[in-house]
XYZ file of N, CA, C and O in Angstrom:
776
model
N 49.305 -17.757 50.245
C 49.056 -16.457 50.133
C 48.456 -16.546 48.080
O 47.231 -16.208 48.129
N 48.949 -17.214 47.828
C 48.347 -17.583 46.400
C 47.404 -18.239 46.273
O 46.432 -18.169 45.306
N 47.418 -18.817 47.246
C 46.002 -19.918 46.951
C 44.716 -19.074 47.562
O 43.613 -19.380 47.029
N 44.915 -17.951 48.550
C 43.826 -17.302 49.183
C 43.232 -16.376 47.796
O 42.428 -16.211 47.809
N 44.445 -15.733 47.495
C 43.977 -14.638 46.061
C 43.208 -15.439 45.347
O 42.165 -15.225 44.279
N 43.791 -16.850 44.701
C 43.013 -17.577 43.581
C 41.669 -17.928 44.270
O 40.709 -17.822 43.644
N 41.433 -18.121 45.436
C 40.082 -18.672 46.298
C 39.192 -16.944 45.913
O 37.830 -17.370 45.900
N 39.934 -15.951 46.259
C 38.919 -14.656 46.465
C 38.486 -14.805 44.914
O 37.525 -13.872 44.533
N 39.450 -14.856 43.924
C 38.997 -14.742 42.301
C 38.096 -15.454 41.780
O 37.132 -15.270 41.271
N 38.128 -16.828 42.429
C 37.000 -17.699 42.099
C 35.897 -17.410 42.802
O 34.800 -17.560 41.957
N 35.693 -17.060 43.991
C 34.542 -16.658 44.603
C 33.975 -15.882 43.882
O 32.745 -15.559 43.854
N 34.812 -14.513 43.641
C 34.292 -13.359 42.741
C 33.754 -13.851 41.412
O 32.557 -13.127 41.295
N 34.502 -14.483 41.196
C 33.989 -14.938 39.701
C 32.429 -15.787 39.553
O 31.504 -15.703 39.088
N 32.472 -16.654 40.486
C 31.040 -17.271 40.915
C 30.214 -15.999 41.017
O 29.024 -16.029 40.856
N 30.220 -15.068 42.063
C 29.243 -13.971 42.628
C 28.870 -13.206 40.718
O 27.634 -13.050 40.777
N 29.704 -13.161 40.237
C 29.347 -12.596 38.798
C 28.477 -13.276 37.924
O 27.594 -12.978 37.301
N 29.077 -14.588 38.195
C 28.212 -15.440 37.245
C 27.015 -15.845 37.763
O 25.666 -15.478 37.053
N 26.507 -15.951 39.063
C 25.437 -16.293 39.423
C 24.814 -14.476 39.294
O 23.446 -14.453 38.960
N 25.098 -13.498 39.104
C 24.565 -12.235 39.037
C 24.150 -12.282 37.844
O 22.868 -11.558 37.248
N 24.923 -12.748 36.776
C 24.654 -12.530 35.243
C 23.266 -13.479 34.993
O 22.607 -13.212 34.104
N 23.576 -14.683 35.651
C 22.009 -15.815 35.335
C 21.132 -15.030 36.046
O 20.027 -15.233 35.318
N 21.134 -14.332 37.201
C 19.965 -13.503 37.536
C 19.423 -12.496 36.712
O 18.372 -12.475 36.537
N 20.469 -11.795 36.439
C 20.286 -10.585 35.511
C 19.375 -11.273 34.312
O 18.385 -10.762 33.434
N 19.933 -12.190 33.664
C 19.417 -12.579 32.464
C 18.137 -13.363 32.459
O 16.918 -13.345 31.793
N 17.937 -14.070 33.579
C 16.546 -14.492 33.859
C 15.658 -13.671 34.347
O 14.173 -13.235 34.125
N 15.782 -12.219 35.119
C 14.857 -11.408 35.106
C 14.559 -10.387 33.988
O 13.754 -9.743 33.772
N 15.752 -10.440 33.027
C 15.281 -9.770 31.696
C 14.996 -10.618 30.349
O 15.805 -10.692 29.483
N 14.114 -11.209 31.287
C 13.728 -12.566 29.851
C 13.909 -11.897 28.401
O 13.304 -10.791 28.022
N 14.709 -12.606 27.644
C 15.013 -12.118 26.114
C 13.555 -12.177 25.819
O 12.515 -12.730 25.423
N 13.377 -11.265 24.701
C 12.335 -10.851 23.819
C 12.245 -11.987 22.608
O 13.080 -12.530 22.374
N 10.719 -12.361 22.698
C 10.437 -13.654 21.916
C 10.807 -13.322 20.801
O 10.226 -12.105 19.966
N 11.276 -13.933 19.715
C 11.436 -13.896 18.267
C 10.114 -13.758 17.084
O 9.129 -14.315 17.772
N 9.842 -13.178 16.362
C 8.710 -12.783 15.758
C 8.315 -14.373 15.192
O 9.385 -14.660 14.476
N 7.222 -14.626 14.922
C 7.020 -16.077 14.300
C 6.273 -15.498 13.111
O 5.555 -14.779 13.274
N 6.159 -16.176 12.185
C 5.379 -15.853 10.977
C 4.908 -17.489 10.142
O 5.370 -18.228 10.349
N 3.973 -17.131 9.558
C 2.898 -18.440 8.794
C 2.736 -18.041 7.513
O 1.705 -16.878 7.647
N 2.358 -18.539 6.638
C 1.751 -18.164 5.245
C 1.255 -19.122 4.814
O 1.208 -20.311 5.250
N -0.312 -19.021 4.377
C -1.197 -19.961 4.104
C -1.898 -19.422 2.620
O -1.726 -18.499 2.553
N -1.963 -20.770 1.547
C -2.270 -20.068 0.421
C -3.724 -20.879 0.098
O -4.067 -21.726 0.535
N -4.344 -20.040 -0.548
C -5.852 -20.307 -1.061
C -5.942 -19.897 -2.516
O -6.000 -18.548 -2.830
N -5.723 -20.640 -3.676
C -5.870 -20.519 -5.179
C -4.924 -19.324 -5.356
O -3.487 -19.395 -5.174
N -5.456 -18.204 -5.411
C -4.604 -17.117 -5.962
C -4.193 -16.052 -5.056
O -3.675 -15.120 -5.145
N -4.711 -16.204 -3.929
C -4.374 -15.319 -2.829
C -3.388 -15.921 -1.688
O -3.628 -17.088 -1.473
N -2.529 -15.270 -0.988
C -1.922 -15.753 0.045
C -2.403 -14.927 1.301
O -2.694 -13.714 1.381
N -2.342 -15.455 2.595
C -2.261 -15.160 3.820
C -0.913 -15.118 4.540
O -1.005 -16.325 4.719
N -0.621 -14.064 5.186
C 0.421 -13.832 5.727
C 0.259 -13.570 7.228
O -0.533 -12.503 7.542
N 0.519 -14.219 8.353
C 0.492 -13.786 9.263
C 1.734 -13.673 10.324
O 2.975 -14.332 9.862
N 2.074 -12.899 11.059
C 3.011 -12.812 11.984
C 2.824 -12.214 13.373
O 1.768 -11.536 13.795
N 3.402 -13.021 14.379
C 3.062 -12.776 15.773
C 4.501 -12.139 16.369
O 5.529 -12.740 16.406
N 4.429 -11.089 17.210
C 5.414 -10.512 17.910
C 4.859 -9.905 19.049
O 3.819 -9.454 19.060
N 5.660 -10.151 20.093
C 5.205 -9.915 21.579
C 4.056 -10.337 21.741
O 3.458 -9.158 22.424
N 3.306 -11.370 21.463
C 1.981 -12.287 21.923
C 0.947 -11.328 21.091
O 0.014 -11.737 21.064
N 1.379 -10.308 20.076
C 0.138 -9.568 19.223
C 0.303 -10.124 18.011
O 1.446 -10.084 17.309
N -0.621 -10.759 17.550
C -0.814 -11.409 15.682
C -1.151 -10.580 14.909
O -2.242 -9.539 15.342
N -1.281 -10.355 13.878
C -1.731 -9.846 12.803
C -1.514 -10.347 11.375
O -0.488 -10.904 11.163
N -2.848 -10.375 10.758
C -2.579 -11.046 9.560
C -3.142 -10.359 8.038
O -3.702 -9.033 8.521
N -2.891 -10.395 6.909
C -3.112 -9.493 5.563
C -3.107 -10.704 4.529
O -2.490 -11.775 4.866
N -3.574 -10.487 3.767
C -3.726 -11.109 2.323
C -3.467 -10.756 1.348
O -3.436 -9.091 1.197
N -2.901 -11.428 0.165
C -2.262 -10.622 -0.916
C -2.192 -11.164 -2.148
O -2.427 -12.785 -2.116
N -2.054 -10.538 -3.110
C -1.951 -10.980 -4.660
C -1.329 -10.408 -5.206
O -1.382 -9.266 -5.613
N -0.313 -11.459 -6.342
C 0.761 -10.180 -7.074
C 0.692 -10.885 -8.149
O 0.671 -12.309 -8.830
N 0.216 -9.909 -9.280
C 0.239 -10.486 -11.001
C 1.395 -9.723 -11.833
O 1.880 -8.851 -11.028
N 1.934 -11.017 -12.224
C 3.641 -10.509 -12.590
C 3.345 -10.447 -14.347
O 2.219 -11.281 -15.004
N 3.975 -9.987 -14.862
C 4.431 -9.820 -16.576
C 5.121 -11.138 -16.786
O 5.861 -11.249 -16.165
N 4.184 -11.863 -17.677
C 4.668 -12.926 -18.111
C 5.851 -13.030 -18.440
O 6.608 -14.260 -18.286
N 6.424 -12.139 -19.214
C 7.384 -11.935 -20.317
C 8.631 -11.539 -19.000
O 9.855 -12.092 -19.048
N 8.446 -10.373 -18.494
C 9.331 -9.928 -17.972
C 9.611 -10.617 -16.286
O 10.585 -10.394 -15.732
N 8.622 -11.184 -16.000
C 8.378 -11.835 -14.668
C 8.477 -10.563 -13.566
O 9.245 -11.066 -12.516
N 7.955 -9.493 -13.623
C 8.162 -8.358 -12.962
C 6.677 -8.319 -12.489
O 5.725 -8.405 -13.467
N 6.299 -7.687 -11.145
C 5.002 -7.417 -10.717
C 4.374 -6.165 -11.587
O 5.051 -4.896 -11.822
N 3.318 -6.511 -11.861
C 2.157 -5.379 -12.750
C 1.226 -4.731 -11.709
O 0.710 -3.913 -11.679
N 1.033 -5.580 -10.805
C -0.096 -5.167 -9.832
C 0.117 -6.033 -8.554
O 0.238 -7.339 -8.715
N -0.156 -5.295 -7.706
C -0.562 -6.311 -6.124
C -1.306 -5.593 -5.455
O -2.078 -4.355 -5.259
N -2.081 -6.659 -5.041
C -3.155 -6.113 -4.083
C -2.928 -6.826 -2.579
O -2.537 -8.031 -2.375
N -3.241 -5.858 -1.644
C -2.814 -6.262 -0.501
C -4.192 -5.921 0.687
O -4.537 -4.658 0.247
N -4.746 -6.801 1.320
C -6.018 -6.461 2.075
C -5.533 -6.687 3.593
O -5.337 -7.934 4.059
N -6.074 -5.890 4.750
C -6.051 -6.246 5.925
C -7.020 -5.264 6.668
O -7.809 -4.103 5.780
N -7.428 -5.629 8.083
C -7.941 -4.817 8.845
C -7.338 -3.570 9.003
O -6.183 -3.531 9.538
N -8.104 -2.207 9.524
C -7.280 -1.579 10.255
C -6.875 -1.273 11.467
O -7.376 -2.380 12.016
N -6.099 -0.583 11.860
C -5.629 -1.001 13.356
C -6.521 -0.705 14.481
O -6.285 -1.450 15.302
N -7.847 -0.082 14.117
C -8.847 0.463 15.415
C -9.677 -1.075 15.100
O -10.472 -0.940 16.149
N -9.436 -1.927 14.212
C -10.657 -3.190 14.427
C -11.698 -2.759 13.662
O -12.558 -3.549 13.706
N -11.934 -1.755 12.862
C -13.244 -1.371 12.262
C -13.014 -1.433 10.742
O -12.719 -0.077 10.478
N -13.101 -2.268 10.280
C -13.258 -2.396 8.772
C -11.748 -2.721 8.059
O -10.771 -3.299 8.774
N -11.768 -2.503 6.914
C -10.373 -3.182 5.954
C -10.073 -1.798 5.363
O -10.733 -1.330 4.872
N -8.956 -2.457 4.679
C -8.066 -1.442 3.919
C -7.099 -2.371 2.739
O -6.824 -3.174 3.049
N -8.032 -2.056 1.641
C -7.333 -2.927 0.158
C -6.336 -1.590 0.112
O -6.598 -0.438 -0.771
N -5.121 -2.185 -0.646
C -4.160 -1.397 -0.891
C -3.718 -2.104 -2.047
O -3.605 -3.414 -2.676
N -3.764 -0.919 -3.490
C -3.397 -1.097 -5.022
C -1.858 -0.963 -5.026
O -1.749 0.354 -5.077
N -1.217 -1.692 -5.580
C 0.319 -1.317 -5.873
C 0.792 -1.436 -7.147
O 0.313 -2.670 -8.035
N 0.890 -0.262 -8.107
C 1.027 -0.594 -9.322
C 2.487 0.027 -9.580
O 3.104 0.792 -9.081
N 3.419 -0.406 -10.912
C 4.639 -0.282 -10.927
C 4.607 1.152 -11.308
O 3.774 2.131 -11.897
N 5.874 1.845 -11.297
C 6.205 3.220 -11.789
C 5.937 3.358 -13.260
O 5.665 2.268 -13.816
N 5.268 4.588 -13.633
C 4.828 4.613 -15.039
C 3.220 5.003 -15.144
O 2.855 5.129 -16.458
N 2.648 4.982 -14.120
C 1.202 5.408 -14.515
C 1.262 6.673 -13.853
O 1.817 7.488 -13.914
N 0.037 7.289 -14.495
C -0.235 8.607 -14.875
C -0.979 8.701 -13.167
O -2.101 7.952 -13.263
N -0.513 9.833 -12.478
C -0.806 9.633 -11.118
C -2.241 10.353 -10.634
O -3.248 9.989 -10.108
N -2.561 11.847 -11.585
C -3.720 12.343 -11.444
C -5.050 11.628 -11.348
O -5.950 12.038 -10.441
N -5.191 10.867 -12.257
C -6.436 10.105 -12.293
C -6.664 8.911 -11.298
O -8.134 8.583 -11.047
N -5.717 8.544 -10.771
C -5.674 7.305 -10.033
C -5.816 6.504 -10.234
O -5.347 6.128 -11.823
N -6.923 5.197 -9.792
C -6.888 3.889 -10.493
C -8.751 3.716 -10.223
O -9.219 4.443 -9.329
N -8.779 2.631 -11.018
C -10.377 2.127 -10.898
C -10.414 0.734 -10.337
O -9.899 0.050 -11.246
N -10.788 0.123 -9.216
C -11.228 -1.135 -9.141
C -12.811 -1.434 -9.688
O -13.475 -0.738 -9.193
N -12.543 -2.496 -10.426
C -13.791 -2.836 -10.764
C -14.063 -4.527 -10.356
O -13.384 -5.407 -10.526
N -15.193 -4.746 -9.650
C -15.337 -6.110 -9.359
C -16.571 -6.791 -9.678
O -17.749 -5.787 -9.329
N -17.247 -7.356 -10.623
C -18.673 -7.221 -11.509
C -18.942 -6.076 -11.585
O -18.278 -5.438 -12.690
N -19.892 -5.612 -11.420
C -20.641 -4.455 -11.998
C -20.182 -3.071 -10.714
O -20.386 -1.908 -11.344
N -19.478 -3.247 -9.846
C -19.256 -2.582 -8.537
C -18.185 -1.904 -9.098
O -16.847 -2.555 -9.282
N -17.773 -0.391 -9.002
C -16.610 0.392 -9.341
C -16.230 1.425 -7.777
O -16.990 1.626 -7.530
N -14.940 1.441 -7.673
C -14.412 1.965 -6.808
C -13.307 2.761 -7.321
O -12.281 2.362 -7.962
N -13.499 4.297 -7.079
C -12.193 4.849 -7.592
C -11.192 5.022 -6.284
O -11.747 5.172 -5.458
N -9.776 5.226 -6.661
C -8.918 5.279 -5.640
C -7.590 6.166 -5.969
O -7.448 5.929 -7.120
N -7.090 7.199 -5.189
C -6.273 7.862 -5.674
C -5.113 7.443 -4.926
O -5.085 6.787 -4.019
N -4.143 7.607 -5.989
C -2.400 7.373 -5.365
C -2.171 8.370 -4.432
O -2.701 9.502 -4.270
N -1.459 7.454 -3.155
C -1.191 8.670 -2.099
C 0.346 8.507 -2.303
O 1.315 9.727 -1.702
N 1.338 7.764 -2.878
C 2.772 8.351 -2.902
C 3.223 6.910 -4.060
O 2.599 5.622 -4.521
N 4.165 7.474 -4.414
C 5.111 6.521 -5.778
C 6.412 6.414 -5.050
O 7.097 7.160 -4.332
N 6.883 5.041 -4.663
C 8.355 4.750 -4.399
C 8.802 4.096 -5.479
O 8.475 3.676 -6.348
N 10.063 3.746 -5.356
C 10.674 2.761 -6.439
C 10.110 1.723 -6.545
O 10.219 1.089 -7.714
N 9.545 1.213 -5.221
C 8.856 -0.334 -5.666
C 7.257 -0.195 -6.304
O 6.916 -0.879 -6.714
N 7.051 1.062 -6.476
C 5.569 1.046 -7.057
C 4.979 2.351 -6.588
O 5.031 2.988 -5.682
N 3.660 2.761 -7.036
C 2.769 3.810 -6.912
C 1.591 2.996 -6.219
O 0.946 1.646 -6.529
N 1.373 3.605 -4.855
C 0.519 3.075 -3.999
C -0.921 3.527 -3.833
O -1.083 5.216 -3.783
N -1.818 3.165 -3.745
C -3.652 3.518 -3.748
C -4.283 2.894 -2.985
O -4.660 1.312 -3.260
N -4.041 3.241 -1.417
C -5.177 2.491 -0.563
C -6.559 3.001 -0.585
O -7.133 4.008 -0.755
N -7.386 1.975 -0.210
C -9.044 2.060 -0.449
C -9.410 1.523 1.124
O -8.987 0.481 1.284
N -10.084 2.284 1.342
C -11.309 1.443 2.237
C -12.203 0.644 1.807
O -13.194 1.046 0.645
N -12.176 -0.604 2.037
C -12.958 -1.687 1.713
C -13.944 -1.945 2.793
O -14.141 -2.575 3.477
N -15.347 -1.466 2.054
C -16.447 -1.763 2.801
C -17.271 -2.851 2.381
O -16.558 -3.840 1.654
N -18.226 -3.212 2.862
C -18.884 -4.392 2.730
C -19.416 -4.710 1.742
O -18.980 -5.950 1.040
N -19.678 -3.708 1.036
C -20.492 -3.939 -0.385
C -19.309 -4.634 -1.230
O -19.207 -5.730 -2.153
N -18.071 -3.920 -1.140
C -16.899 -4.275 -2.099
C -16.320 -5.874 -1.457
O -16.237 -6.658 -2.471
N -16.092 -6.096 -0.154
C -15.906 -7.194 0.343
C -16.979 -8.250 -0.160
O -16.138 -9.626 -0.530
N -18.055 -8.283 -0.266
C -19.191 -9.045 -0.575
C -18.892 -9.478 -2.122
O -18.835 -10.629 -2.518
N -18.839 -8.372 -2.953
C -18.765 -8.553 -4.291
C -17.102 -9.565 -4.527
O -17.263 -10.519 -5.279
N -16.109 -9.242 -3.920
C -14.663 -10.086 -3.639
C -15.117 -11.201 -3.623
O -14.246 -12.088 -4.054
N -15.827 -11.755 -2.645
C -16.198 -12.783 -2.245
C -16.838 -13.742 -3.061
O -16.870 -14.907 -3.140
N -17.678 -13.205 -3.776
C -18.969 -14.053 -4.598
C -18.367 -13.486 -6.371
O -19.112 -14.421 -7.162
N -17.450 -13.226 -6.360
C -16.976 -12.862 -8.163
C -15.483 -13.476 -8.376
O -14.818 -13.938 -7.680
N -15.470 -14.197 -9.599
C -14.474 -14.854 -9.910
C -13.235 -13.973 -10.243
O -11.779 -14.407 -10.452
N -13.515 -12.664 -10.854
C -12.314 -11.991 -11.463
C -12.596 -10.271 -11.408
O -13.674 -9.788 -11.152
N -11.627 -9.770 -10.816
C -11.654 -8.309 -11.027
C -10.377 -7.494 -12.006
O -10.192 -8.137 -12.417
N -11.014 -6.026 -12.245
C -9.587 -5.731 -12.940
C -9.393 -4.081 -12.233
O -10.619 -3.676 -11.757
N -8.224 -3.906 -12.277
C -7.956 -2.610 -12.167
C -7.818 -1.779 -13.254
O -6.758 -2.183 -14.201
N -8.112 -0.500 -13.475
C -7.800 0.253 -14.596
C -7.116 1.525 -14.484
O -7.397 1.994 -13.090
N -6.195 1.881 -15.042
C -5.248 2.993 -14.826
C -4.664 3.403 -16.443
O -4.840 2.919 -17.092
N -3.968 4.933 -16.156
C -3.933 5.181 -17.228
C -2.151 5.397 -17.439
O -1.692 5.449 -16.085
N -1.783 4.629 -18.586
C -0.205 4.893 -18.341
C 0.428 6.116 -18.739
O -0.581 6.863 -18.981
N 1.632 6.281 -19.013
C 2.208 7.463 -19.074
C 2.386 8.234 -20.241
O 2.271 9.282 -20.848
N 1.613 7.384 -21.541
C 1.233 8.026 -22.629
C -0.570 8.112 -23.046
O -0.581 8.358 -24.190
N -1.106 7.884 -21.658
C -2.684 8.468 -21.985
C -3.146 7.266 -22.128
O -4.671 7.415 -22.500
N -3.019 5.913 -22.605
C -3.768 5.007 -22.774
C -4.405 4.013 -21.632
O -3.626 3.994 -20.099
N -5.570 3.806 -21.192
C -5.993 3.104 -20.287
C -5.616 1.693 -20.413
O -6.369 1.010 -21.600
N -5.355 1.096 -19.343
C -4.883 -0.365 -19.321
C -5.896 -1.043 -17.977
O -5.982 -0.434 -17.190
N -6.333 -2.110 -18.843
C -7.268 -2.627 -17.316
C -6.313 -4.191 -17.042
O -6.248 -4.809 -17.923
N -5.946 -4.100 -15.871
C -5.121 -5.470 -15.279
C -6.077 -6.257 -14.708
O -6.695 -5.922 -13.567
N -6.194 -7.298 -15.010
C -7.440 -8.309 -14.578
C -6.497 -9.205 -13.474
O -5.347 -9.196 -13.240
N -7.690 -9.332 -12.271
C -6.913 -9.793 -11.274
C -7.846 -11.011 -10.599
O -8.996 -10.972 -11.087
N -7.507 -11.885 -10.202
C -8.115 -13.169 -9.761
C -8.742 -13.043 -8.400
O -8.085 -12.547 -7.399
N -10.136 -13.548 -8.231
C -10.768 -13.447 -7.018
C -10.988 -15.445 -6.195
O -11.738 -15.312 -5.556
N -10.341 -15.971 -7.122
C -10.508 -17.322 -6.518
C -9.805 -17.665 -5.575
O -8.488 -17.337 -5.374
N -10.341 -17.980 -4.435
C -9.412 -18.314 -3.028
C -9.448 -17.129 -2.081
O -9.323 -17.197 -0.941
N -10.600 -16.127 -2.370
C -10.538 -14.728 -1.942
C -11.220 -15.327 -0.456
O -10.801 -14.896 0.775
N -12.531 -15.787 -0.892
C -13.407 -15.985 0.144
C -12.923 -17.188 1.454
O -12.658 -16.325 2.779
N -12.134 -18.050 0.925
C -11.537 -18.976 2.022
C -10.159 -18.210 2.541
O -9.713 -18.198 3.655
N -9.372 -17.288 1.848
C -8.216 -16.531 2.415
C -8.702 -15.333 3.335
O -8.257 -15.064 4.473
N -9.906 -14.654 2.970
C -10.476 -13.964 4.059
C -10.630 -14.494 5.633
O -10.531 -14.107 6.407
N -11.625 -15.451 5.189
C -12.017 -16.075 6.572
C -10.725 -16.666 7.365
O -10.892 -16.665 8.483
N -9.679 -16.848 6.517
C -8.704 -17.574 7.564
C -7.529 -16.497 7.911
O -7.444 -16.463 9.320
N -7.594 -15.288 7.308
C -7.262 -13.877 7.990
C -8.171 -13.494 9.370
O -7.379 -13.085 9.926
N -9.328 -13.726 9.271
C -9.981 -13.287 10.133
C -9.804 -14.235 11.280
O -9.806 -14.005 12.619
N -9.708 -15.581 10.953
C -9.690 -16.462 11.897
C -8.117 -16.373 12.895
O -8.059 -16.758 13.895
N -7.529 -16.094 11.671
C -5.688 -15.660 12.871
C -5.424 -14.429 13.081
O -4.551 -14.202 13.903
N -6.698 -13.687 13.158
C -6.157 -12.274 13.418
C -5.922 -11.173 12.559
O -4.817 -11.082 12.238
N -6.770 -10.663 11.900
C -6.551 -10.070 10.819
C -6.636 -8.459 10.894
O -7.110 -7.667 10.078
N -5.946 -8.267 12.047
C -5.696 -6.783 12.231
C -4.260 -6.024 11.921
O -3.735 -6.822 12.796
N -4.285 -5.649 11.133
C -3.062 -5.035 10.808
C -2.381 -3.795 11.745
O -2.827 -3.658 12.842
N -1.173 -3.877 11.843
C -0.040 -2.787 12.298
C -0.852 -1.747 12.250
O -1.158 -0.902 11.708
N -0.614 -0.959 13.694
C -0.553 0.377 13.746
C 0.108 1.850 12.902
O -0.423 2.707 12.708
N 1.243 0.778 12.452
C 2.165 1.941 11.551
C 1.210 2.019 10.111
O 0.473 1.198 10.051
N 1.265 3.183 9.919
C 0.396 3.756 8.770
C 1.014 3.061 7.314
O 0.073 2.897 6.344
N 2.071 2.407 7.232
C 2.459 1.661 6.277
C 2.810 -0.188 6.321
O 3.556 -0.688 6.122
N 1.725 -0.219 7.249
C 1.726 -1.787 7.572
C 1.704 -2.642 6.215
O 2.254 -3.826 6.124
N 1.384 -2.374 5.032
C 1.559 -2.939 3.860
C 2.563 -3.139 3.324
O 3.031 -4.353 2.237
N 3.692 -2.613 3.517
C 5.165 -2.770 3.336
C 5.672 -4.135 3.251
O 6.285 -4.558 2.779
N 4.997 -4.359 4.682
C 5.357 -6.014 5.029
C 5.118 -6.955 3.857
O 5.707 -8.145 3.621
N 4.059 -6.810 3.453
C 3.509 -7.894 2.036
C 4.169 -7.454 0.514
O 3.827 -8.173 0.037
N 4.526 -6.212 0.405
C 5.298 -5.956 -0.754
C 5.973 -7.428 -1.131
O 6.924 -7.780 -0.500
N 5.885 -7.916 -2.490
C 6.496 -8.918 -3.264
C 6.646 -10.277 -2.234
O 7.377 -10.835 -2.285
N 5.388 -10.404 -1.133
C 5.647 -11.718 -0.630
C 4.858 -12.578 -1.213
O 4.760 -13.856 -0.983
N 3.892 -12.339 -2.250
C 3.145 -13.279 -2.656
C 3.710 -13.770 -4.208
O 4.116 -13.127 -5.183
N 3.939 -15.304 -4.548
C 4.456 -15.752 -5.770
C 3.189 -16.094 -6.501
O 3.403 -16.593 -7.534
N 1.800 -15.721 -6.292
C 0.697 -15.782 -6.894
C 0.726 -14.913 -8.328
O 1.253 -14.173 -8.105
N 0.078 -15.412 -9.211
C -0.159 -14.590 -10.339
C -1.526 -14.740 -10.712
O -2.473 -15.616 -10.652
């Protein structure tokens, strides 16, 4: 009698294990996201693939040499509908918000408004049109002008060395950002460039 009961239990366990294996195969586990980073002089391209969809963005971070804290971060990626690009400027807290910021590349200037300030900084997104992108590809340096909390205008220089090949790599790898309105948060503090 004990032998029959043991066989029944063993048979039941085999059925459960078999059902578990079938369920595991039927509900194939989701693939873990993969990411890759490519450096081009002063620009980084970060790509991530999740569920077969890939997206890339590029960024540059300017650090205060004494405090080793970010004073400017620039992040560029394609918009989610695939039509155009967005450049996001992130500046530390302490900027005067109403005047916004000015991005200057060569003789080209673009005004950009801050949309929010978070503990990591104040964010100003800008639609990057073809004229701005062409200027960034062919110029070696740009500046972001901002008014600090005591009313002083500050110009923060940034390098455009490596921008053109970084942009090309971003496009080659799939330079469309996530549909999430805050896609750029993935790139915050991801760039070790100066």
